[in-house]
Every structure is written in C-alpha cells, then in structure tokens.
C-alpha cells in the first residue's frame, strides 16, 4: 500500500500528514485517543480489553501511539474485535518501531485502519519525536483522550495536557493507589483535570448494556457453581480459590480443568478468569 | 628382578585390569621412571612412594627402577597406582611375597606410609567379581564401598607396614565382613525445609508431590520471592529412599567421582543436586578428554534442581534434551565413547521475564517486549515438551492465604508436613515398583509409549476427556502421552486401580500453557 499525503485537521490547525490506509471521511468522526504506560500491568490489560470491546461495538475508532504497553494493547485489541484503529508513528511509516509490532502493522491496515506520521517515510525514531507525535494523537480524537495506567511522569500526561490545550476532554481510569503506574491517572482525577470513567459508556453517554449475569450459565455442579461465584468477584489463582472454598487442592484443580474445557473460565499467568 | 602386580584403571563406569610391572635393576645408573602413558598425578607417585617406603622403615634402593603400566597404550590417571608400585618395588627387592591368588592392589599413599581414601573402589570390586579376582587390598577408609559385593575378599589396609607384615605372614589383616544390604536408611533429618514451613502454595506442593511420586520433570514459573527455591529444596525431604538396584547404580557413579565420604559404603539417600547457572556444559552434562560424569549423572535416580533456568546458556540447556529423553548420556571423544546413566528428575525454576513481574496484577514489568521474547525463547519448545508438569507459583498474598483464623480451622489445621507427604510418595512408588518389576524402569515418568499401552488402564470416560482436551488445546502426541503418565501417577497416589476422569482433569492442570 502506498504512502499518501494529505492535509488533516489536527486540533484547530491543518497539518500535512503522511498516511497509509483508507483515509475515509468518517474515520475520525467518532474517535477516541487511548494512551497509557509502556509498563502495563495485568490490570491495565484488563481495562484496555473492557473499554476497547465497548468502543468497537459502538463503532468508535481508537487512536494510539503504536508504542509497546498500553498503546500496542489498544491497537491489538481493536483489531482482534474487528474495529478500526489509527496508529500514530513517532517515526517514518517505512520504519516499524518497535519491530515486534510488525504483524500488528499489517493487521491494522487489513481492518481498514490507518497508520499516520508527520515525518518523512524513512525518518528514524528519536526520543524527541514521541512527545511531538502525542500532539497528533490528541488532535485526531473527536471524543477526547482516555488515560489508562500512567505513571507519575508518564508521556501519557503530556498527551493529556496537549489535549486540554486543544480543548478536548480528558478521561482517566482510576487505578490502585499503591500501584506506581496508576499515580498519574489518579492525580488527573484528583486534580479535576480528568473525568473519572469506569466504562466506555461513561464517555459515550449511553446506557451501559446489561452485564451478563450468572443466570446465563447452566449445568454447573455445586463445586463449579461456587467457583464461578467466587471468580465473579475477581480473578484468582487456584490457591486463593481453595482458601475461599475450603476444599482440597486436588478437587479444585480437577474441577477447574473441566470448567476450562467447557469454556466457562480461562487461565492466564496463574489466575483464572471468567470467560467473556 | 621383574614383578607384576595387578591394579585397575577406570574408563567410564568400567574398571579394566592394569598390570603394574616393576623391575629393580641390580646394575645401572640410579633412577626411578614410570612409563605406560601416566599422567601428572602418576608421575608424582614416585616421590610419594619413595617417601612412604622410607617412612615405613624400608631402605629405598639406590638402583635403577622402571615401572611399566600395561597395557601401555591406555592413558592412565589418578593416585591409585601408589600402592601397586610400592608393593611391586618391595617384591622386586624380595622384601614381600605377592599372594599366589590373583589380587588387586589399589590406593593412594600418604607420605607417612599410611593409605588414603581413594575413589573408585566400588567399581574395582565389581570388576574383581566379574574377572574372578579373589583378593582386594584397598585403603581402609574406602573399603566399605566394596563390602556389599559378595564372593571376594576385601582387606582394609591402614598402612604400608601393616600390609608388608600381612604379606610376609607376620601379622594379620582382618577381612571385611560382607554387609547385608538390608532396608536402606530412611533418615531425613538433614533436610533444609519442611513442606509445612512454606506458607500457601498448596497447589505447587501438590504438584511437587506428584512429581516426586512419579519421577516427573517439573517446571515452575513465578515472580521472585514466591517460594520456588524453597519448594524445590523441600522436595529433597519427600523423596522415597533408593531401592537396591537404584542404590547400586548411584553408588557406581559416586564411587567413580570420589563422592562417597571416607568410611561410607552404599549410597542410600536419593541424590539431590543443585547446579548454578554458571556451571559449564561439561560440568553439567559430563565430558572432558578423559570423560567424567557431570551433574546430570550425579543426579541419576535422584533430583537435579536448576534454578534460574533461562539464565543457563542455550547450548547447555539444549544439551539436556537427549539425556532427558533417554535417561543416559553418551560422551564421545577421540579416546573412545562412554555412556553414563542420567535418569534424573528435573526441577527447573524461572521468572516469567528478566525483571520477574510480567503479568503481575500490581507490580509493573520493567522489561521491553524484546527482552521478554529473548528470555522466553531460551526455553525452546522441544525442551519444554520434555517436562511433564508445568506450574505457576504466584506471589503469596499473605492476607488472602492466612485469612481470618476464626473461619479456616479446617484448612489451616491440615497443612501436611514432609513426613506425611513422603509416606504418600513412598506408597505410590511401591505400586510403581511392583508394576515395572524386572523392566529396569522404576517410575511412571520412565515409561515409554509401549509401556503406557501395556500398563495404563484408562476408563472410557477419562479417554473421552483426554480426547476433548487434545482437541481444545491442540496438544501434541508427546503431550498426550505425558498427560497419561501424569494421570497414572495421580491415580497411584490415590491408590486407585484405573485412571479416572478426575485424575485426568487434575493432570490437565499441569500441562504447558502458552503465555499471553
């Protein structure tokens, strides 16, 4: 696919931008910038998954910076759910940085997404280019900027600041007060700069869809049922489940295996999650 | 006059007889030389033998002495030729009479004329028995190694003068009694940790129990401080004692490497070895120009614990593949090839990424994706595929696990200690020993596919569950068979005759999971 050039409105100004993909008019009509830490925790991953799935269902385009961590996760999840996403590069469009994202690059284009950059196609990534890029990330988003997991001095806060200057809305997802990668988000909320959100519907101003409840699951044994109920509270490892249910590890282990096989739960990093 | 004294050289786990020919010339320029491809330690024997003889009250002859170690084309090493050379010189000077019956002389001399603990006596005794050599003169400290072999006379020698007296019929050396190899020691007071000392990690403990019961390799992944190392070390305390055949196999290797302490005989405690990740490949696998067993052979019939698994050089890890599959390692050098047994249970531990916090719910991971990829790529598919049990050892959230003391009476009260777990393991091993009688395999993990078909009785429902798992998780054929082996061990632990669905379901807990 060829790299094209076009004037695009970034915030209040028009800017000449390189892009690759299908620059269809409506792509930025409903769009949100999602930014966050490179050092994403499992919590951040879950938050991205929750928000992106709702955005995709509502036809919102996601915009992010193609860096690893939250950025990559946002692009990846959007693509996985079949949505459109825009990756803003801090380098030329012929340079894939970080290189691990090569596959993702193709997937974004396949899903009618865009990759854009203000730099020459062969421009190398430099540290100073990334804050510059944030201006475009913030400027393209019509709905505002959503911050997920940002440290105290995170680059995501620069994006939020830029967005504020452009008169865009800033949203932040609260995190644990003991987590160092949630300090930035929590500070944004505390100072009133950002609106606290806990689901995409808070941004889209729509009524949230009813969460699937236990009633949809049938044919569970007593043990399976109690495990299911516990996992509804939060994801847990087998030892924690055993401590809660007061049953033997052996029994719980085999029950969990059967439940995974039936597709009720999934396992990742030693913790069990309810299947969505 | 020329005399010939019998001794032995070790090549691999075999001892070959060596004739030590000594000639003390009546004429000629005084000198003392050893020929027959001796290495440095044998060259130095000259000084030891000379001084030991003088300190035993013998006038060392100021004559030309030639010692030949025949056959002359086999390279020889070690200090064990001190005694045969000294006896050869004495016999050549007609100061002692070598017994008519074929006898092995073997041992290192101390400068004061005493005999020192020398490695390899157990192998020597085995060779003596198969070659029909009646008498063994070995250092007293090492003599116990030979005491379990029947049909040979073992003379424990304390000093050169004592032996001279015995050979001349002046004094007596008491033959060592054959010790009956009865029930092996079950004492485990020396173990570092007890399982009951480890807080939480109940599922990991269960997995360790299964691993120990069936001899399965196990891989633990978890953040720093979760207790991986402690779990591994505590496992030493739940291993069953060696059975008689296993004990003989282990003793062979330990005798060759000089790992049997002075005065000790058979090795009865199951080996538990730890290798640091700076261990060289030869140190781990074995090798050298004169091939020596490595850590994997020293862990034969026991456990090898490799902490920080991905920190080992890739070439070292890949070299583990063949021994893990075959239970032995072949070392091929120009001088010849040697095969050492290496049927060990591997305990490997690793962090999920270089910083250790990948996927942690609270702490952020400081590694770049490239670092993580590089780290995890060290653990290649074929290597991980040879490990039966894969477990996660998450960080312990103390509050969650201890909970309030009021409600968890039941679960808090029954934290099993190592002694109880060991009982379970021993019972499961008993079932396996009976199952594999006469097959040269001792554990479920050692089963080959043909054995699985023969011994594993799986009921229909379990088979269905297995098939379902294979389809859902896309399991390879090898993983399928590993699942059955683990199920069999779980079944043995439960004392059941057939593999039931809940055994298979539990085994599924320990399969390889792809990290996302």
PDB file of N, CA, C and O in Angstrom, chain B residues 135-204:
ATOM      1  N   UNK B 135      41.243 -61.454  45.762  1.00  0.00           N
ATOM      2  CA  UNK B 135      41.601 -60.559  46.874  1.00  0.00           C
ATOM      3  C   UNK B 135      41.690 -59.099  46.443  1.00  0.00           C
ATOM      4  O   UNK B 135      42.124 -58.778  45.342  1.00  0.00           O
ATOM      5  N   UNK B 136      41.300 -58.257  47.384  1.00  0.00           N
ATOM      6  CA  UNK B 136      41.327 -56.820  47.132  1.00  0.00           C
ATOM      7  C   UNK B 136      42.062 -56.159  48.291  1.00  0.00           C
ATOM      8  O   UNK B 136      41.653 -56.277  49.433  1.00  0.00           O
ATOM      9  N   UNK B 137      43.171 -55.482  47.986  1.00  0.00           N
ATOM     10  CA  UNK B 137      43.847 -54.717  49.033  1.00  0.00           C
ATOM     11  C   UNK B 137      43.586 -53.241  48.778  1.00  0.00           C
ATOM     12  O   UNK B 137      44.084 -52.669  47.802  1.00  0.00           O
ATOM     13  N   UNK B 138      42.767 -52.658  49.613  1.00  0.00           N
ATOM     14  CA  UNK B 138      42.337 -51.274  49.384  1.00  0.00           C
ATOM     15  C   UNK B 138      42.459 -50.480  50.683  1.00  0.00           C
ATOM     16  O   UNK B 138      42.490 -51.057  51.762  1.00  0.00           O
ATOM     17  N   UNK B 139      42.502 -49.156  50.576  1.00  0.00           N
ATOM     18  CA  UNK B 139      42.587 -48.343  51.792  1.00  0.00           C
ATOM     19  C   UNK B 139      41.386 -48.599  52.708  1.00  0.00           C
ATOM     20  O   UNK B 139      40.278 -48.809  52.226  1.00  0.00           O
ATOM     21  N   UNK B 140      41.622 -48.540  53.989  1.00  0.00           N
ATOM     22  CA  UNK B 140      40.580 -48.869  54.953  1.00  0.00           C
ATOM     23  C   UNK B 140      39.386 -47.913  54.830  1.00  0.00           C
ATOM     24  O   UNK B 140      38.234 -48.336  54.932  1.00  0.00           O
ATOM     25  N   UNK B 141      39.694 -46.647  54.605  1.00  0.00           N
ATOM     26  CA  UNK B 141      38.625 -45.643  54.515  1.00  0.00           C
ATOM     27  C   UNK B 141      37.679 -45.915  53.347  1.00  0.00           C
ATOM     28  O   UNK B 141      36.529 -45.489  53.365  1.00  0.00           O
ATOM     29  N   UNK B 142      38.177 -46.572  52.312  1.00  0.00           N
ATOM     30  CA  UNK B 142      37.359 -46.797  51.122  1.00  0.00           C
ATOM     31  C   UNK B 142      36.792 -48.195  51.068  1.00  0.00           C
ATOM     32  O   UNK B 142      35.977 -48.512  50.205  1.00  0.00           O
ATOM     33  N   UNK B 143      37.253 -49.056  52.011  1.00  0.00           N
ATOM     34  CA  UNK B 143      36.928 -50.478  51.902  1.00  0.00           C
ATOM     35  C   UNK B 143      35.440 -50.761  51.980  1.00  0.00           C
ATOM     36  O   UNK B 143      34.948 -51.687  51.337  1.00  0.00           O
ATOM     37  N   UNK B 144      34.703 -49.925  52.736  1.00  0.00           N
ATOM     38  CA  UNK B 144      33.279 -50.176  52.896  1.00  0.00           C
ATOM     39  C   UNK B 144      32.522 -50.201  51.588  1.00  0.00           C
ATOM     40  O   UNK B 144      31.510 -50.867  51.450  1.00  0.00           O
ATOM     41  N   UNK B 145      33.026 -49.431  50.613  1.00  0.00           N
ATOM     42  CA  UNK B 145      32.370 -49.403  49.297  1.00  0.00           C
ATOM     43  C   UNK B 145      32.306 -50.803  48.703  1.00  0.00           C
ATOM     44  O   UNK B 145      31.367 -51.148  47.997  1.00  0.00           O
ATOM     45  N   UNK B 146      33.355 -51.616  48.977  1.00  0.00           N
ATOM     46  CA  UNK B 146      33.436 -52.937  48.372  1.00  0.00           C
ATOM     47  C   UNK B 146      32.689 -53.988  49.176  1.00  0.00           C
ATOM     48  O   UNK B 146      32.476 -55.101  48.710  1.00  0.00           O
ATOM     49  N   UNK B 147      32.258 -53.617  50.387  1.00  0.00           N
ATOM     50  CA  UNK B 147      31.731 -54.636  51.293  1.00  0.00           C
ATOM     51  C   UNK B 147      30.396 -55.219  50.856  1.00  0.00           C
ATOM     52  O   UNK B 147      30.007 -56.265  51.335  1.00  0.00           O
ATOM     53  N   UNK B 148      29.697 -54.554  49.954  1.00  0.00           N
ATOM     54  CA  UNK B 148      28.398 -55.096  49.554  1.00  0.00           C
ATOM     55  C   UNK B 148      28.516 -56.142  48.464  1.00  0.00           C
ATOM     56  O   UNK B 148      27.551 -56.812  48.124  1.00  0.00           O
ATOM     57  N   UNK B 149      29.716 -56.259  47.882  1.00  0.00           N
ATOM     58  CA  UNK B 149      29.894 -57.238  46.806  1.00  0.00           C
ATOM     59  C   UNK B 149      30.299 -58.581  47.420  1.00  0.00           C
ATOM     60  O   UNK B 149      31.240 -58.653  48.212  1.00  0.00           O
ATOM     61  N   UNK B 150      29.567 -59.625  47.027  1.00  0.00           N
ATOM     62  CA  UNK B 150      29.851 -60.935  47.605  1.00  0.00           C
ATOM     63  C   UNK B 150      30.908 -61.676  46.781  1.00  0.00           C
ATOM     64  O   UNK B 150      31.155 -61.341  45.626  1.00  0.00           O
ATOM     65  N   UNK B 151      31.517 -62.665  47.399  1.00  0.00           N
ATOM     66  CA  UNK B 151      32.408 -63.562  46.664  1.00  0.00           C
ATOM     67  C   UNK B 151      33.834 -63.068  46.498  1.00  0.00           C
ATOM     68  O   UNK B 151      34.622 -63.646  45.769  1.00  0.00           O
ATOM     69  N   UNK B 152      34.186 -61.993  47.149  1.00  0.00           N
ATOM     70  CA  UNK B 152      35.572 -61.526  47.088  1.00  0.00           C
ATOM     71  C   UNK B 152      36.051 -61.232  48.502  1.00  0.00           C
ATOM     72  O   UNK B 152      35.252 -60.993  49.403  1.00  0.00           O
ATOM     73  N   UNK B 153      37.368 -61.299  48.685  1.00  0.00           N
ATOM     74  CA  UNK B 153      37.936 -60.964  49.993  1.00  0.00           C
ATOM     75  C   UNK B 153      38.451 -59.537  49.958  1.00  0.00           C
ATOM     76  O   UNK B 153      39.304 -59.193  49.137  1.00  0.00           O
ATOM     77  N   UNK B 154      37.902 -58.714  50.831  1.00  0.00           N
ATOM     78  CA  UNK B 154      38.329 -57.324  50.868  1.00  0.00           C
ATOM     79  C   UNK B 154      39.198 -57.106  52.097  1.00  0.00           C
ATOM     80  O   UNK B 154      38.783 -57.373  53.221  1.00  0.00           O
ATOM     81  N   UNK B 155      40.444 -56.685  51.889  1.00  0.00           N
ATOM     82  CA  UNK B 155      41.355 -56.421  53.005  1.00  0.00           C
ATOM     83  C   UNK B 155      41.504 -54.915  53.184  1.00  0.00           C
ATOM     84  O   UNK B 155      42.079 -54.242  52.330  1.00  0.00           O
ATOM     85  N   UNK B 156      40.972 -54.377  54.259  1.00  0.00           N
ATOM     86  CA  UNK B 156      41.136 -52.949  54.506  1.00  0.00           C
ATOM     87  C   UNK B 156      42.530 -52.667  55.079  1.00  0.00           C
ATOM     88  O   UNK B 156      42.884 -53.188  56.126  1.00  0.00           O
ATOM     89  N   UNK B 157      43.299 -51.876  54.351  1.00  0.00           N
ATOM     90  CA  UNK B 157      44.692 -51.656  54.733  1.00  0.00           C
ATOM     91  C   UNK B 157      44.833 -50.254  55.306  1.00  0.00           C
ATOM     92  O   UNK B 157      44.381 -49.291  54.704  1.00  0.00           O
ATOM     93  N   UNK B 158      45.470 -50.146  56.468  1.00  0.00           N
ATOM     94  CA  UNK B 158      45.678 -48.816  57.036  1.00  0.00           C
ATOM     95  C   UNK B 158      47.039 -48.250  56.651  1.00  0.00           C
ATOM     96  O   UNK B 158      47.177 -47.064  56.420  1.00  0.00           O
ATOM     97  N   UNK B 159      48.053 -49.110  56.599  1.00  0.00           N
ATOM     98  CA  UNK B 159      49.380 -48.575  56.273  1.00  0.00           C
ATOM     99  C   UNK B 159      50.212 -49.603  55.511  1.00  0.00           C
ATOM    100  O   UNK B 159      49.908 -50.795  55.493  1.00  0.00           O
ATOM    101  N   UNK B 160      51.252 -49.095  54.914  1.00  0.00           N
ATOM    102  CA  UNK B 160      52.143 -49.924  54.120  1.00  0.00           C
ATOM    103  C   UNK B 160      52.819 -50.992  54.986  1.00  0.00           C
ATOM    104  O   UNK B 160      52.887 -52.165  54.615  1.00  0.00           O
ATOM    105  N   UNK B 161      53.265 -50.570  56.192  1.00  0.00           N
ATOM    106  CA  UNK B 161      53.966 -51.541  57.045  1.00  0.00           C
ATOM    107  C   UNK B 161      53.041 -52.661  57.477  1.00  0.00           C
ATOM    108  O   UNK B 161      53.457 -53.826  57.586  1.00  0.00           O
ATOM    109  N   UNK B 162      51.763 -52.314  57.700  1.00  0.00           N
ATOM    110  CA  UNK B 162      50.789 -53.348  58.068  1.00  0.00           C
ATOM    111  C   UNK B 162      50.658 -54.369  56.945  1.00  0.00           C
ATOM    112  O   UNK B 162      50.640 -55.582  57.161  1.00  0.00           O
ATOM    113  N   UNK B 163      50.585 -53.866  55.705  1.00  0.00           N
ATOM    114  CA  UNK B 163      50.423 -54.744  54.549  1.00  0.00           C
ATOM    115  C   UNK B 163      51.671 -55.619  54.355  1.00  0.00           C
ATOM    116  O   UNK B 163      51.564 -56.804  54.042  1.00  0.00           O
ATOM    117  N   UNK B 164      52.852 -55.016  54.569  1.00  0.00           N
ATOM    118  CA  UNK B 164      54.088 -55.790  54.427  1.00  0.00           C
ATOM    119  C   UNK B 164      54.077 -56.964  55.407  1.00  0.00           C
ATOM    120  O   UNK B 164      54.341 -58.103  55.052  1.00  0.00           O
ATOM    121  N   UNK B 165      53.673 -56.635  56.638  1.00  0.00           N
ATOM    122  CA  UNK B 165      53.582 -57.669  57.656  1.00  0.00           C
ATOM    123  C   UNK B 165      52.617 -58.768  57.254  1.00  0.00           C
ATOM    124  O   UNK B 165      52.910 -59.968  57.392  1.00  0.00           O
ATOM    125  N   UNK B 166      51.479 -58.386  56.712  1.00  0.00           N
ATOM    126  CA  UNK B 166      50.474 -59.384  56.324  1.00  0.00           C
ATOM    127  C   UNK B 166      50.971 -60.257  55.181  1.00  0.00           C
ATOM    128  O   UNK B 166      50.848 -61.486  55.221  1.00  0.00           O
ATOM    129  N   UNK B 167      51.578 -59.647  54.169  1.00  0.00           N
ATOM    130  CA  UNK B 167      52.026 -60.412  53.004  1.00  0.00           C
ATOM    131  C   UNK B 167      53.153 -61.381  53.381  1.00  0.00           C
ATOM    132  O   UNK B 167      53.314 -62.427  52.775  1.00  0.00           O
ATOM    133  N   UNK B 168      53.933 -60.998  54.400  1.00  0.00           N
ATOM    134  CA  UNK B 168      55.011 -61.886  54.829  1.00  0.00           C
ATOM    135  C   UNK B 168      54.557 -62.885  55.878  1.00  0.00           C
ATOM    136  O   UNK B 168      55.357 -63.641  56.415  1.00  0.00           O
ATOM    137  N   UNK B 169      53.249 -62.827  56.202  1.00  0.00           N
ATOM    138  CA  UNK B 169      52.709 -63.796  57.139  1.00  0.00           C
ATOM    139  C   UNK B 169      53.065 -63.502  58.583  1.00  0.00           C
ATOM    140  O   UNK B 169      52.965 -64.363  59.442  1.00  0.00           O
ATOM    141  N   UNK B 170      53.499 -62.297  58.861  1.00  0.00           N
ATOM    142  CA  UNK B 170      53.887 -61.948  60.224  1.00  0.00           C
ATOM    143  C   UNK B 170      52.675 -61.488  61.031  1.00  0.00           C
ATOM    144  O   UNK B 170      52.453 -61.885  62.146  1.00  0.00           O
ATOM    145  N   UNK B 171      51.886 -60.605  60.400  1.00  0.00           N
ATOM    146  CA  UNK B 171      50.718 -60.098  61.132  1.00  0.00           C
ATOM    147  C   UNK B 171      49.445 -60.398  60.338  1.00  0.00           C
ATOM    148  O   UNK B 171      49.487 -60.988  59.259  1.00  0.00           O
ATOM    149  N   UNK B 172      48.366 -59.947  60.891  1.00  0.00           N
ATOM    150  CA  UNK B 172      47.060 -60.309  60.323  1.00  0.00           C
ATOM    151  C   UNK B 172      46.298 -59.048  59.909  1.00  0.00           C
ATOM    152  O   UNK B 172      46.343 -58.027  60.593  1.00  0.00           O
ATOM    153  N   UNK B 173      45.603 -59.102  58.776  1.00  0.00           N
ATOM    154  CA  UNK B 173      44.621 -58.054  58.463  1.00  0.00           C
ATOM    155  C   UNK B 173      43.271 -58.731  58.394  1.00  0.00           C
ATOM    156  O   UNK B 173      43.117 -59.727  57.686  1.00  0.00           O
ATOM    157  N   UNK B 174      42.323 -58.202  59.149  1.00  0.00           N
ATOM    158  CA  UNK B 174      41.017 -58.866  59.185  1.00  0.00           C
ATOM    159  C   UNK B 174      40.226 -58.579  57.928  1.00  0.00           C
ATOM    160  O   UNK B 174      40.097 -57.411  57.519  1.00  0.00           O
ATOM    161  N   UNK B 175      39.751 -59.644  57.302  1.00  0.00           N
ATOM    162  CA  UNK B 175      38.917 -59.462  56.112  1.00  0.00           C
ATOM    163  C   UNK B 175      37.655 -58.680  56.480  1.00  0.00           C
ATOM    164  O   UNK B 175      37.113 -58.845  57.559  1.00  0.00           O
ATOM    165  N   UNK B 176      37.198 -57.882  55.582  1.00  0.00           N
ATOM    166  CA  UNK B 176      35.984 -57.115  55.837  1.00  0.00           C
ATOM    167  C   UNK B 176      34.771 -58.023  55.697  1.00  0.00           C
ATOM    168  O   UNK B 176      34.704 -58.829  54.774  1.00  0.00           O
ATOM    169  N   UNK B 177      33.870 -57.929  56.666  1.00  0.00           N
ATOM    170  CA  UNK B 177      32.657 -58.745  56.563  1.00  0.00           C
ATOM    171  C   UNK B 177      31.754 -58.212  55.469  1.00  0.00           C
ATOM    172  O   UNK B 177      31.645 -57.011  55.288  1.00  0.00           O
ATOM    173  N   UNK B 178      31.140 -59.141  54.814  1.00  0.00           N
ATOM    174  CA  UNK B 178      30.168 -58.728  53.808  1.00  0.00           C
ATOM    175  C   UNK B 178      28.952 -58.147  54.529  1.00  0.00           C
ATOM    176  O   UNK B 178      28.359 -58.806  55.369  1.00  0.00           O
ATOM    177  N   UNK B 179      28.608 -56.902  54.219  1.00  0.00           N
ATOM    178  CA  UNK B 179      27.445 -56.322  54.889  1.00  0.00           C
ATOM    179  C   UNK B 179      26.197 -56.587  54.064  1.00  0.00           C
ATOM    180  O   UNK B 179      26.198 -56.400  52.851  1.00  0.00           O
ATOM    181  N   UNK B 180      25.199 -57.071  54.767  1.00  0.00           N
ATOM    182  CA  UNK B 180      23.950 -57.344  54.061  1.00  0.00           C
ATOM    183  C   UNK B 180      23.281 -56.014  53.770  1.00  0.00           C
ATOM    184  O   UNK B 180      23.245 -55.118  54.604  1.00  0.00           O
ATOM    185  N   UNK B 181      22.786 -55.926  52.573  1.00  0.00           N
ATOM    186  CA  UNK B 181      22.224 -54.670  52.138  1.00  0.00           C
ATOM    187  C   UNK B 181      20.733 -54.683  52.440  1.00  0.00           C
ATOM    188  O   UNK B 181      19.902 -54.945  51.591  1.00  0.00           O
ATOM    189  N   UNK B 182      20.435 -54.473  53.706  1.00  0.00           N
ATOM    190  CA  UNK B 182      19.017 -54.529  54.076  1.00  0.00           C
ATOM    191  C   UNK B 182      18.380 -53.163  53.940  1.00  0.00           C
ATOM    192  O   UNK B 182      18.962 -52.272  53.330  1.00  0.00           O
ATOM    193  N   UNK B 183      17.212 -53.042  54.517  1.00  0.00           N
ATOM    194  CA  UNK B 183      16.412 -51.834  54.292  1.00  0.00           C
ATOM    195  C   UNK B 183      17.265 -50.589  54.444  1.00  0.00           C
ATOM    196  O   UNK B 183      18.004 -50.417  55.403  1.00  0.00           O
ATOM    197  N   UNK B 184      17.152 -49.742  53.453  1.00  0.00           N
ATOM    198  CA  UNK B 184      18.023 -48.579  53.403  1.00  0.00           C
ATOM    199  C   UNK B 184      17.532 -47.507  54.360  1.00  0.00           C
ATOM    200  O   UNK B 184      16.381 -47.475  54.737  1.00  0.00           O
ATOM    201  N   UNK B 185      18.435 -46.656  54.704  1.00  0.00           N
ATOM    202  CA  UNK B 185      18.125 -45.644  55.711  1.00  0.00           C
ATOM    203  C   UNK B 185      16.946 -44.788  55.273  1.00  0.00           C
ATOM    204  O   UNK B 185      16.744 -44.513  54.105  1.00  0.00           O
ATOM    205  N   UNK B 186      16.168 -44.398  56.225  1.00  0.00           N
ATOM    206  CA  UNK B 186      15.027 -43.546  55.907  1.00  0.00           C
ATOM    207  C   UNK B 186      15.129 -42.258  56.683  1.00  0.00           C
ATOM    208  O   UNK B 186      14.162 -41.571  56.919  1.00  0.00           O
ATOM    209  N   UNK B 187      16.330 -41.937  57.072  1.00  0.00           N
ATOM    210  CA  UNK B 187      16.534 -40.779  57.909  1.00  0.00           C
ATOM    211  C   UNK B 187      16.651 -39.520  57.068  1.00  0.00           C
ATOM    212  O   UNK B 187      17.422 -39.458  56.133  1.00  0.00           O
ATOM    213  N   UNK B 188      15.851 -38.545  57.405  1.00  0.00           N
ATOM    214  CA  UNK B 188      15.906 -37.320  56.613  1.00  0.00           C
ATOM    215  C   UNK B 188      16.014 -36.095  57.495  1.00  0.00           C
ATOM    216  O   UNK B 188      15.406 -35.086  57.268  1.00  0.00           O
ATOM    217  N   UNK B 189      16.811 -36.224  58.533  1.00  0.00           N
ATOM    218  CA  UNK B 189      16.923 -35.116  59.476  1.00  0.00           C
ATOM    219  C   UNK B 189      17.669 -33.928  58.863  1.00  0.00           C
ATOM    220  O   UNK B 189      17.580 -32.819  59.329  1.00  0.00           O
ATOM    221  N   UNK B 190      18.419 -34.213  57.807  1.00  0.00           N
ATOM    222  CA  UNK B 190      19.304 -33.177  57.268  1.00  0.00           C
ATOM    223  C   UNK B 190      18.608 -32.219  56.309  1.00  0.00           C
ATOM    224  O   UNK B 190      19.216 -31.294  55.810  1.00  0.00           O
ATOM    225  N   UNK B 191      17.327 -32.455  56.026  1.00  0.00           N
ATOM    226  CA  UNK B 191      16.663 -31.639  55.024  1.00  0.00           C
ATOM    227  C   UNK B 191      16.463 -30.203  55.499  1.00  0.00           C
ATOM    228  O   UNK B 191      16.135 -29.952  56.653  1.00  0.00           O
ATOM    229  N   UNK B 192      16.696 -29.272  54.573  1.00  0.00           N
ATOM    230  CA  UNK B 192      16.684 -27.848  54.907  1.00  0.00           C
ATOM    231  C   UNK B 192      15.303 -27.338  55.314  1.00  0.00           C
ATOM    232  O   UNK B 192      15.136 -26.654  56.300  1.00  0.00           O
ATOM    233  N   UNK B 193      14.317 -27.628  54.469  1.00  0.00           N
ATOM    234  CA  UNK B 193      12.971 -27.102  54.699  1.00  0.00           C
ATOM    235  C   UNK B 193      11.958 -28.219  54.804  1.00  0.00           C
ATOM    236  O   UNK B 193      12.080 -29.239  54.129  1.00  0.00           O
ATOM    237  N   UNK B 194      10.953 -27.994  55.596  1.00  0.00           N
ATOM    238  CA  UNK B 194       9.827 -28.910  55.646  1.00  0.00           C
ATOM    239  C   UNK B 194       8.683 -28.266  54.868  1.00  0.00           C
ATOM    240  O   UNK B 194       8.562 -27.039  54.839  1.00  0.00           O
ATOM    241  N   UNK B 195       7.873 -29.066  54.231  1.00  0.00           N
ATOM    242  CA  UNK B 195       6.782 -28.503  53.439  1.00  0.00           C
ATOM    243  C   UNK B 195       5.830 -27.668  54.284  1.00  0.00           C
ATOM    244  O   UNK B 195       5.227 -26.733  53.804  1.00  0.00           O
ATOM    245  N   UNK B 196       5.707 -28.039  55.551  1.00  0.00           N
ATOM    246  CA  UNK B 196       4.776 -27.301  56.391  1.00  0.00           C
ATOM    247  C   UNK B 196       5.277 -25.888  56.688  1.00  0.00           C
ATOM    248  O   UNK B 196       4.525 -25.039  57.140  1.00  0.00           O
ATOM    249  N   UNK B 197       6.580 -25.645  56.429  1.00  0.00           N
ATOM    250  CA  UNK B 197       7.116 -24.299  56.667  1.00  0.00           C
ATOM    251  C   UNK B 197       6.741 -23.336  55.561  1.00  0.00           C
ATOM    252  O   UNK B 197       6.884 -22.130  55.701  1.00  0.00           O
ATOM    253  N   UNK B 198       6.319 -23.859  54.423  1.00  0.00           N
ATOM    254  CA  UNK B 198       6.024 -22.991  53.286  1.00  0.00           C
ATOM    255  C   UNK B 198       4.577 -22.528  53.379  1.00  0.00           C
ATOM    256  O   UNK B 198       3.653 -23.338  53.409  1.00  0.00           O
ATOM    257  N   UNK B 199       4.405 -21.216  53.415  1.00  0.00           N
ATOM    258  CA  UNK B 199       3.050 -20.663  53.558  1.00  0.00           C
ATOM    259  C   UNK B 199       2.357 -20.707  52.205  1.00  0.00           C
ATOM    260  O   UNK B 199       2.935 -20.306  51.183  1.00  0.00           O
ATOM    261  N   UNK B 200       1.123 -21.165  52.201  1.00  0.00           N
ATOM    262  CA  UNK B 200       0.352 -21.184  50.965  1.00  0.00           C
ATOM    263  C   UNK B 200       0.961 -22.134  49.956  1.00  0.00           C
ATOM    264  O   UNK B 200       1.541 -23.147  50.317  1.00  0.00           O
ATOM    265  N   UNK B 201       0.852 -21.780  48.675  1.00  0.00           N
ATOM    266  CA  UNK B 201       1.405 -22.577  47.571  1.00  0.00           C
ATOM    267  C   UNK B 201       0.940 -24.022  47.644  1.00  0.00           C
ATOM    268  O   UNK B 201       1.675 -24.939  47.300  1.00  0.00           O
ATOM    269  N   UNK B 202      -0.300 -24.229  48.074  1.00  0.00           N
ATOM    270  CA  UNK B 202      -0.786 -25.595  48.224  1.00  0.00           C
ATOM    271  C   UNK B 202      -0.786 -26.335  46.887  1.00  0.00           C
ATOM    272  O   UNK B 202      -0.461 -27.506  46.810  1.00  0.00           O
ATOM    273  N   UNK B 203      -1.131 -25.612  45.819  1.00  0.00           N
ATOM    274  CA  UNK B 203      -1.190 -26.299  44.526  1.00  0.00           C
ATOM    275  C   UNK B 203       0.204 -26.669  44.060  1.00  0.00           C
ATOM    276  O   UNK B 203       0.415 -27.730  43.474  1.00  0.00           O
ATOM    277  N   UNK B 204       1.180 -25.804  44.340  1.00  0.00           N
ATOM    278  CA  UNK B 204       2.551 -26.124  43.951  1.00  0.00           C
ATOM    279  C   UNK B 204       3.065 -27.315  44.752  1.00  0.00           C
ATOM    280  O   UNK B 204       3.754 -28.184  44.219  1.00  0.00           O
TER     281      UNK B 204
END
